[in-house]
PDB file of C-alpha atoms in Angstrom:
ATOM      1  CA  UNK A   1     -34.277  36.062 -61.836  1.00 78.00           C
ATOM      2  CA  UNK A   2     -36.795  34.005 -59.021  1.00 84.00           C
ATOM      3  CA  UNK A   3     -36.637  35.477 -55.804  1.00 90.00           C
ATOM      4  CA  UNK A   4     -38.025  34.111 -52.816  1.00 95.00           C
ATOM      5  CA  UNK A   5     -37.814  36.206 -49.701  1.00 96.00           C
ATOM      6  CA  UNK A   6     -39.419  34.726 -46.060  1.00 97.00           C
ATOM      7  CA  UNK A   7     -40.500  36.586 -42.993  1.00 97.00           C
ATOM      8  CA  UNK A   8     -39.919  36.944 -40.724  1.00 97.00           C
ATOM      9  CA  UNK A   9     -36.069  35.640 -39.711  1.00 96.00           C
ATOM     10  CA  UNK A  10     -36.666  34.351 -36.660  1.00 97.00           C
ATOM     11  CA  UNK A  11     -40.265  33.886 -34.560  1.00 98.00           C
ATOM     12  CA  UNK A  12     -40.828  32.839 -30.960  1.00 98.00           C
ATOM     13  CA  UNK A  13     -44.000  32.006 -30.183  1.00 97.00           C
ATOM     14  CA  UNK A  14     -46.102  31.210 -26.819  1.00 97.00           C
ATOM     15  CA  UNK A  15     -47.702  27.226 -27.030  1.00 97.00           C
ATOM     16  CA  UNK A  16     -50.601  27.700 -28.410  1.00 97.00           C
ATOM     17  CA  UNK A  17     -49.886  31.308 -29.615  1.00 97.00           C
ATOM     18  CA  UNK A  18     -51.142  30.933 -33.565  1.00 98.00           C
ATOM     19  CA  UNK A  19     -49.608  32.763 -35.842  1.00 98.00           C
ATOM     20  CA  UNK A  20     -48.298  33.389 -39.738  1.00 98.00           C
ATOM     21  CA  UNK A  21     -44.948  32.982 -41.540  1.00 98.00           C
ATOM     22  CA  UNK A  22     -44.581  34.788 -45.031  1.00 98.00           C
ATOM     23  CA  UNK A  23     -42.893  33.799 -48.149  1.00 98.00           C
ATOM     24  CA  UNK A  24     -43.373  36.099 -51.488  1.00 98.00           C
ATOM     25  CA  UNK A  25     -42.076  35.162 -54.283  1.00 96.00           C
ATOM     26  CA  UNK A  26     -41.342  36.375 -57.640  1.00 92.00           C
ATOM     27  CA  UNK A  27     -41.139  34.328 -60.613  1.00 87.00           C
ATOM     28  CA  UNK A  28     -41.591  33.774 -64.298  1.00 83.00           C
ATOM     29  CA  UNK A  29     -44.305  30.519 -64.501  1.00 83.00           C
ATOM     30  CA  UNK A  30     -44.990  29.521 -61.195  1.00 86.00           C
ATOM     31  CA  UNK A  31     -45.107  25.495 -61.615  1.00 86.00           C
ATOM     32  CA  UNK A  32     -45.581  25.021 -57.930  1.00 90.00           C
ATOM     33  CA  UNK A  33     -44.340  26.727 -54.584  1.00 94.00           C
ATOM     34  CA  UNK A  34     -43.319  24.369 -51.453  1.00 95.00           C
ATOM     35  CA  UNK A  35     -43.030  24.431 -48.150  1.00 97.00           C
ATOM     36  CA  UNK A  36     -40.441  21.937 -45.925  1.00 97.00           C
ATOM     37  CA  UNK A  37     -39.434  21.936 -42.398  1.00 97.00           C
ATOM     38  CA  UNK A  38     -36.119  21.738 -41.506  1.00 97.00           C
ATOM     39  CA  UNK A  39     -34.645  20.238 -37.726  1.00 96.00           C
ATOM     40  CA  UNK A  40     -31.399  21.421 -36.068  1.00 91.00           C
ATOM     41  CA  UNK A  41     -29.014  18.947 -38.669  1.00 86.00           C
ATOM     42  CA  UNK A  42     -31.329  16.998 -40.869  1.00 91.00           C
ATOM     43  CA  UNK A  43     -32.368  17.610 -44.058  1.00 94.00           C
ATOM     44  CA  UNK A  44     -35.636  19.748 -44.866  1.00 95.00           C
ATOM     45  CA  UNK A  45     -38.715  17.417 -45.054  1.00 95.00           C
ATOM     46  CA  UNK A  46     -41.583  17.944 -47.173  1.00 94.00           C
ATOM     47  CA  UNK A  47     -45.029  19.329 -45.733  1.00 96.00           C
ATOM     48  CA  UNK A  48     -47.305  21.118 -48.650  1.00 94.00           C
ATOM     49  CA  UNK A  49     -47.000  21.915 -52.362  1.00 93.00           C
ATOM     50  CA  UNK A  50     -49.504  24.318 -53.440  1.00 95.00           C
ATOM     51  CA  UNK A  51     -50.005  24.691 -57.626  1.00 91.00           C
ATOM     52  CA  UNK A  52     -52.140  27.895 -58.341  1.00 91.00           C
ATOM     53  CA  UNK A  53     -53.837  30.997 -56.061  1.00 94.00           C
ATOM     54  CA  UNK A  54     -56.178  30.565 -54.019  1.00 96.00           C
ATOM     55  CA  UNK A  55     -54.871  26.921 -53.073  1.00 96.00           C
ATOM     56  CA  UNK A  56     -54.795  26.005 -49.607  1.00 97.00           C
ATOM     57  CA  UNK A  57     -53.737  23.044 -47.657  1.00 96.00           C
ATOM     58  CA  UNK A  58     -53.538  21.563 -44.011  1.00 97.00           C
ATOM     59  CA  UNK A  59     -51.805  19.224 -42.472  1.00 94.00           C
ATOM     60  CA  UNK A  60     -52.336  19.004 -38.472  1.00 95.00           C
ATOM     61  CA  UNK A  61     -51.675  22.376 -36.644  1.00 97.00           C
ATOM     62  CA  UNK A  62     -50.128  24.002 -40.544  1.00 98.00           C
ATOM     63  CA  UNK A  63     -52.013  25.357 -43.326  1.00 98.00           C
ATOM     64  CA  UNK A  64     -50.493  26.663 -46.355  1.00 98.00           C
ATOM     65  CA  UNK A  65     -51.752  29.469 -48.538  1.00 98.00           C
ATOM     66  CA  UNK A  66     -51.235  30.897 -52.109  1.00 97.00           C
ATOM     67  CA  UNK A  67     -51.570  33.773 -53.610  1.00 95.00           C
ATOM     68  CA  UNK A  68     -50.274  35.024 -57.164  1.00 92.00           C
ATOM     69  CA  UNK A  69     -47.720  36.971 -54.755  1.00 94.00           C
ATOM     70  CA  UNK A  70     -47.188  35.438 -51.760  1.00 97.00           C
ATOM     71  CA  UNK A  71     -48.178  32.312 -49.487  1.00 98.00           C
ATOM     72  CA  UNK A  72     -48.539  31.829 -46.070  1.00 98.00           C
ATOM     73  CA  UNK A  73     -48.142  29.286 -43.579  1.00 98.00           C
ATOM     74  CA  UNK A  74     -50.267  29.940 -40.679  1.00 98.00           C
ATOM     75  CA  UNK A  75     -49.743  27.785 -37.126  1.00 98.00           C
ATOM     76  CA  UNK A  76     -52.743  27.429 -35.335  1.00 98.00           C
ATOM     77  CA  UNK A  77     -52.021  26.547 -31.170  1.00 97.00           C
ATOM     78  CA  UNK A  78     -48.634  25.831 -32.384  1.00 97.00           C
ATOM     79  CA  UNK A  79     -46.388  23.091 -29.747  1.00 97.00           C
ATOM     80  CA  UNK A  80     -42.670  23.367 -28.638  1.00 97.00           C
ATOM     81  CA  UNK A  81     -42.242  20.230 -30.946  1.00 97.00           C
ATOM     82  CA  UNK A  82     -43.219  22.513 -34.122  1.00 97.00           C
ATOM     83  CA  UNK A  83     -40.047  24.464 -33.263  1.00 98.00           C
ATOM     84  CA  UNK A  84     -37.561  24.048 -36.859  1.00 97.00           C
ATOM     85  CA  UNK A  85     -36.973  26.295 -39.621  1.00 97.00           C
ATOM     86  CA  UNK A  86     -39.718  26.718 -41.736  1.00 98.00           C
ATOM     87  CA  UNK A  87     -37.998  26.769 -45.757  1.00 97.00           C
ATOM     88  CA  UNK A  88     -40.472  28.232 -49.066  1.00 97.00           C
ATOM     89  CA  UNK A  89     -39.055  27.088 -52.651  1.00 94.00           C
ATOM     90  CA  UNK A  90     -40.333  28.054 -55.534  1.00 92.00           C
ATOM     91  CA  UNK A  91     -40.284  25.860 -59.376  1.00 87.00           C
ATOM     92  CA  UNK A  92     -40.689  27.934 -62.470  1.00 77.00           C
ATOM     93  CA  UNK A  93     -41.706  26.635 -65.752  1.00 66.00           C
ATOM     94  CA  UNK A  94     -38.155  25.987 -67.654  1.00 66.00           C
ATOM     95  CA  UNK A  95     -35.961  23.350 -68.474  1.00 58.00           C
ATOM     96  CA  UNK A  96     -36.723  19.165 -67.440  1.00 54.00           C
ATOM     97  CA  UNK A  97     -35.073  18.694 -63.960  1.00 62.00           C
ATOM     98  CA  UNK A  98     -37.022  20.316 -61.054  1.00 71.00           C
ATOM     99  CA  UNK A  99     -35.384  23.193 -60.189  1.00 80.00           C
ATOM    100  CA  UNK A 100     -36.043  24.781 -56.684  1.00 88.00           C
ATOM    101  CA  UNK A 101     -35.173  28.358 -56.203  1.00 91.00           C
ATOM    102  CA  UNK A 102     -35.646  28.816 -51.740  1.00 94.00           C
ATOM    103  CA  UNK A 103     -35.960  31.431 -49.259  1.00 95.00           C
ATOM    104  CA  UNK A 104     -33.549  31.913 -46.221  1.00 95.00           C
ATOM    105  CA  UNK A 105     -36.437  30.272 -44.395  1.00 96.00           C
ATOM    106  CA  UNK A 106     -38.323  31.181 -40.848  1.00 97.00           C
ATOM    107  CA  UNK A 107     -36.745  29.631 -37.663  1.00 97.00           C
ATOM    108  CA  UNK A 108     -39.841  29.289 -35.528  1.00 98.00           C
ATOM    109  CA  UNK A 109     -39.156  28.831 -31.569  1.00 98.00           C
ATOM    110  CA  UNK A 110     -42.409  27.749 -29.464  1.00 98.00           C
ATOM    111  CA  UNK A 111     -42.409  28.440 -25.868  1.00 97.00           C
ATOM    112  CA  UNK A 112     -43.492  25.885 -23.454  1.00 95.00           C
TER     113      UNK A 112
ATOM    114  CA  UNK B   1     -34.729   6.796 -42.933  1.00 50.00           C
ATOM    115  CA  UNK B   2     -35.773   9.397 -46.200  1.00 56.00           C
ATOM    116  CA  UNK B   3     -34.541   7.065 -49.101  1.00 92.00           C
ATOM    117  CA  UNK B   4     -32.238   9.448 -49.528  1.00 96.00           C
ATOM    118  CA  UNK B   5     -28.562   8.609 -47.492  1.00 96.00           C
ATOM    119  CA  UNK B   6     -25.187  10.886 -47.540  1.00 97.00           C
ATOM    120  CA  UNK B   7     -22.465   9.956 -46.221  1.00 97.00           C
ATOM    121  CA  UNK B   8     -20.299  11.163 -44.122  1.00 97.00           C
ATOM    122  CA  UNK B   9     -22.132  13.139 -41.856  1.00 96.00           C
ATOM    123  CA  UNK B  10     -19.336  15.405 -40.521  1.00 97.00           C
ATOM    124  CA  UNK B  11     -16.371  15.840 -42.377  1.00 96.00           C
ATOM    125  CA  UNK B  12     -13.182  18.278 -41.202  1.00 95.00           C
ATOM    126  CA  UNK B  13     -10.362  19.093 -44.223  1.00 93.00           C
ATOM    127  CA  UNK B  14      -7.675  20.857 -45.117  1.00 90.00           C
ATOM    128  CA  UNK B  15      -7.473  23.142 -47.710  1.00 88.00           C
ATOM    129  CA  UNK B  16      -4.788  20.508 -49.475  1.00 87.00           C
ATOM    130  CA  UNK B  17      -7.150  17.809 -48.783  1.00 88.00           C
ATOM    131  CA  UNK B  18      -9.645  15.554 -51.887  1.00 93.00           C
ATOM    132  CA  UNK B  19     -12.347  14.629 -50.163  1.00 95.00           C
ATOM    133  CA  UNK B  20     -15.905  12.999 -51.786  1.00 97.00           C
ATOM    134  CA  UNK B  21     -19.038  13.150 -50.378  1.00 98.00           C
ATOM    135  CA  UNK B  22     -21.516  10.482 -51.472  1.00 98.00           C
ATOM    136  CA  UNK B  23     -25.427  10.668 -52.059  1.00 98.00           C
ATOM    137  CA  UNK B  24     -27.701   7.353 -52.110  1.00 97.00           C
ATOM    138  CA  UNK B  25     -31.102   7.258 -53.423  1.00 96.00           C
ATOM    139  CA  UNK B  26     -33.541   4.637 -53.114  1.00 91.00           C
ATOM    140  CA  UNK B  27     -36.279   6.078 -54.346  1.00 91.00           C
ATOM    141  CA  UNK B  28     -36.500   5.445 -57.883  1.00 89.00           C
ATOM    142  CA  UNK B  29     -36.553   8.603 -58.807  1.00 89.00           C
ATOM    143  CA  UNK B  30     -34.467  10.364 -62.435  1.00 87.00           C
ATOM    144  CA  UNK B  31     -33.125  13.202 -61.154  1.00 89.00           C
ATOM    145  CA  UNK B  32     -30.387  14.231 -58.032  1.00 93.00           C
ATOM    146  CA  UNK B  33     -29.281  17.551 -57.002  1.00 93.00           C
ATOM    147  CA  UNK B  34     -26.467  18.739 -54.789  1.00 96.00           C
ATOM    148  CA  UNK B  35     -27.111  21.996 -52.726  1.00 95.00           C
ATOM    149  CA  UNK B  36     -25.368  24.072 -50.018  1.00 96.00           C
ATOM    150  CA  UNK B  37     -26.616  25.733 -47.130  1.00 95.00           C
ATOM    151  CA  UNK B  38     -24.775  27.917 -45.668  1.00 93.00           C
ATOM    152  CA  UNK B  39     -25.743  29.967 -42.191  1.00 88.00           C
ATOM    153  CA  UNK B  40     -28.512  32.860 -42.906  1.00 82.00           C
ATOM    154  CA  UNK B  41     -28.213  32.119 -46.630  1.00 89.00           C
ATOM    155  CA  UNK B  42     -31.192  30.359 -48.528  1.00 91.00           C
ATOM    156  CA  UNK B  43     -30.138  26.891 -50.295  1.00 93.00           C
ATOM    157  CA  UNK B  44     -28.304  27.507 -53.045  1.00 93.00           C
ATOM    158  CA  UNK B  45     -27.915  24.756 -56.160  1.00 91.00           C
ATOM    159  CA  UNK B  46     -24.876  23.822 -57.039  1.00 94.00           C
ATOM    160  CA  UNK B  47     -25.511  21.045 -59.553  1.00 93.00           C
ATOM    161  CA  UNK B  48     -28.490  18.844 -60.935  1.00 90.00           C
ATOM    162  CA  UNK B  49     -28.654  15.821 -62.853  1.00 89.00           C
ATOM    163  CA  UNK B  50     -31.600  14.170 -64.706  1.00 83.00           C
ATOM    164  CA  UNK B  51     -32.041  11.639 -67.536  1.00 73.00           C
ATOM    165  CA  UNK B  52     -31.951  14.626 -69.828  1.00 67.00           C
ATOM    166  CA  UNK B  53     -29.774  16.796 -68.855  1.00 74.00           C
ATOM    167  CA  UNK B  54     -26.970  17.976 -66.119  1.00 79.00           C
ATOM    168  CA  UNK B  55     -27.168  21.681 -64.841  1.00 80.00           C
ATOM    169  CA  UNK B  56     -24.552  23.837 -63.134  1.00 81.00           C
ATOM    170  CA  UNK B  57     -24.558  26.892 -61.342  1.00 82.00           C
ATOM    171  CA  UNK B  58     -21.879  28.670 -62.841  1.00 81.00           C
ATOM    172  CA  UNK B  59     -20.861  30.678 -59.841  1.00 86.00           C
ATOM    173  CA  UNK B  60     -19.895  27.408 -58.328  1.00 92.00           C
ATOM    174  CA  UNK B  61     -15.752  27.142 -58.257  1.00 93.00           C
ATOM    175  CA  UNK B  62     -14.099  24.618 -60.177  1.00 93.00           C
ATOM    176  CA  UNK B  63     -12.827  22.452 -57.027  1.00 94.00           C
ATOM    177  CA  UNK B  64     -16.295  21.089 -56.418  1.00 96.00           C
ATOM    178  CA  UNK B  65     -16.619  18.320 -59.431  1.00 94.00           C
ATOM    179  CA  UNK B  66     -19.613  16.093 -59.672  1.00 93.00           C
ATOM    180  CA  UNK B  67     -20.052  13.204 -60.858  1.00 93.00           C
ATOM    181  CA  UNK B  68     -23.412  11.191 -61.355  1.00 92.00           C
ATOM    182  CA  UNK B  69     -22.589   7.367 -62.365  1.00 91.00           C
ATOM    183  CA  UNK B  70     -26.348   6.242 -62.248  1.00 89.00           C
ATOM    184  CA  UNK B  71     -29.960   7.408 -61.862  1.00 88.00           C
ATOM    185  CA  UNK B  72     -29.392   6.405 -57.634  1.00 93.00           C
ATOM    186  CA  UNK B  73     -25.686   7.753 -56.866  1.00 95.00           C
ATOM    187  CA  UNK B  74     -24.367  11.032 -56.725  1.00 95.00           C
ATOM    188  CA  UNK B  75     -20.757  12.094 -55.675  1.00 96.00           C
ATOM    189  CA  UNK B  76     -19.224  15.172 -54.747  1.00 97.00           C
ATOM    190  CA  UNK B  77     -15.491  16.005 -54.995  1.00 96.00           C
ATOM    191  CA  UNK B  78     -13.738  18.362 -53.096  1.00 96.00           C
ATOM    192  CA  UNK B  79     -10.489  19.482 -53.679  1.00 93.00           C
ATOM    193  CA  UNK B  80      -8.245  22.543 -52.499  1.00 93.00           C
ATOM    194  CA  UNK B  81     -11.160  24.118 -50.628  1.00 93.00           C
ATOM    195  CA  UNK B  82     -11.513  27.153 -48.867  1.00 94.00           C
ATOM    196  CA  UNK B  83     -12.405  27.719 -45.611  1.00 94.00           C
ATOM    197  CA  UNK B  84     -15.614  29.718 -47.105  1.00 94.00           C
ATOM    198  CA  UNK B  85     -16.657  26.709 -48.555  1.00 96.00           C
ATOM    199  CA  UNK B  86     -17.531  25.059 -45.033  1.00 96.00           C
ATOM    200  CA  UNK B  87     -21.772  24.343 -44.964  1.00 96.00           C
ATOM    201  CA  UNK B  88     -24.115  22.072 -44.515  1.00 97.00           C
ATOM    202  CA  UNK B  89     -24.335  20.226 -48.026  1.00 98.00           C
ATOM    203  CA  UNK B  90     -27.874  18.787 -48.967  1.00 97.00           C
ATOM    204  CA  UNK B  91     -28.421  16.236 -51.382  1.00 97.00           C
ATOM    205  CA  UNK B  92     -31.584  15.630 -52.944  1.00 95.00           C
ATOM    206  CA  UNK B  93     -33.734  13.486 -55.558  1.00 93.00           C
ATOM    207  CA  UNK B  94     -37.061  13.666 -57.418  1.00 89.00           C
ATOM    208  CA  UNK B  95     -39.162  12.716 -59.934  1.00 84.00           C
ATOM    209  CA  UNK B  96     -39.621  14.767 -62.887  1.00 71.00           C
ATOM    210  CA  UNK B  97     -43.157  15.103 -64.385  1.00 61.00           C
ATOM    211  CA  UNK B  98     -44.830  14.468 -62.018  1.00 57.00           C
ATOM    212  CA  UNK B  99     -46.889  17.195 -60.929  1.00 55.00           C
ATOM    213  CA  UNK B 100     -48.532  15.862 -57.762  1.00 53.00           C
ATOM    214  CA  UNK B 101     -45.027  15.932 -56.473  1.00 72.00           C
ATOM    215  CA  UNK B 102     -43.461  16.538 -52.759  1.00 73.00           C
ATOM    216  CA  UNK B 103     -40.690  18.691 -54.667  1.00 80.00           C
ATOM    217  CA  UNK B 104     -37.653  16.816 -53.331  1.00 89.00           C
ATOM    218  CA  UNK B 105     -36.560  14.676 -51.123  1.00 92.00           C
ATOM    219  CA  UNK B 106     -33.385  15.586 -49.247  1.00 95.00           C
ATOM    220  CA  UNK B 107     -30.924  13.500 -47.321  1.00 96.00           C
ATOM    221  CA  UNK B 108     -29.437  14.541 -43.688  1.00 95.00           C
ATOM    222  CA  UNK B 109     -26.614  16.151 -45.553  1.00 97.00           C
ATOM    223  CA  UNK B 110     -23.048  16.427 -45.063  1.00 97.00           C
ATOM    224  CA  UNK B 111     -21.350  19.161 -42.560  1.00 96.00           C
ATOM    225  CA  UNK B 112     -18.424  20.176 -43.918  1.00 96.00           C
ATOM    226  CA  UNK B 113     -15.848  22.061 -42.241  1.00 96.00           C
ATOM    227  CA  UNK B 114     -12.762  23.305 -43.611  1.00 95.00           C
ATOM    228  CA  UNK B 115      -9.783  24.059 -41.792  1.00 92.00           C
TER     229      UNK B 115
END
């Protein structure tokens, strides 16, 4: 069974106060692990997918990791406007529709 | 606006209530997907739909019934809920095969509350 299991809960952070959020993952055929951000009642929105280890992407003050365990997204001199819930998913290799298995996700709090 | 639109945004029930929530996609993608989030709890799928096939989590009760009439609409129905059952439910669309892919895209969702 895919597990996905984030760290930690629940992060407050200083502006400008970088830091990392975890996600590791266990799964049979990775096909791709993402990463969304989620505000107080919306829907999560897309930031990153990331396809095999060692991938890494960026996207303003966010930059996504992968390793064949785990991935990280690290916030570099993070904003009060980057405060949401951070969400990891993973898709496995297995059946036609895109199947997302997530973790309980990171709520990330930044300090003015 | 996501391409993706659920209405209503808040709904409050009874448990002797039926009740449908609706999902909108105007994205062109072939596949839709009903989840529910619940507090502390990671998204959990209830059902999924695609031009192949239609998956269902099998711990889902019987008195949530989907019901997928074309590639762009998705409908919930609720009927003789619990109070457990009240979440934030997240719809969501993509396109299959398609490996540069954002995953899904999700609508606001629907907050459910039943009383």
């Amino acid at each position: 069974e895919d597990q996905v299991t984030q760290s930690p809960e629940a992060l407050r952070l200083q502006e400008g106060e970088s830091s990392s959020l975890n996600c590791s993952y266990t799964v049979s055929g990775l096909r791709g692990l993402f990463w969304y951000r989620q505000d107080p009642g919306k829907g999560p929105e897309f930031l990153f997918t990331l396809y095999s280890a060692g991938e890494e992407k960026e996207k303003e003050r966010l930059k996504a990791t992968l390793t064949k365990k785990e991935s990280f997204l690290h916030i570099t001199a993070p904003k009060p406007e980057d405060s949401a819930t951070y969400l990891c998913a993973v898709h496995r290799s297995s059946g036609s529709a895109r199947q997302l298995t997530f973790g309980s996700g990171t709520q990330l709090t930044v300090l003015p | 606006e996501t391409g993706v639109t659920q209405t209503p945004r808040h709904l409050v029930m009874g448990m002797t209530n039926k009740k449908s929530l609706k999902c909108e996609q105007h994205l062109g993608h072939n596949a839709m997907y009903w989840y529910k989030q619940s507090a502390k709890k990671p998204l959990e799928l209830m059902f999924v739909y695609s031009l192949e096939e239609r998956v269902e989590n099998n711990s889902v009760p019987s008195r949530f019934s989907p019901e997928c009439p074309n590639s762009s609409h998705l409908f919930l129905h609720l009927h003789t809920l619990q109070p457990e059952d009240s979440a934030l439910y997240l719809c969501a669309s993509s396109q299959n095969r398609d490996r540069g892919s954002r995953g899904y895209t999700f609508g606001s969702g629907t907050r459910l509350t039943v009383v």
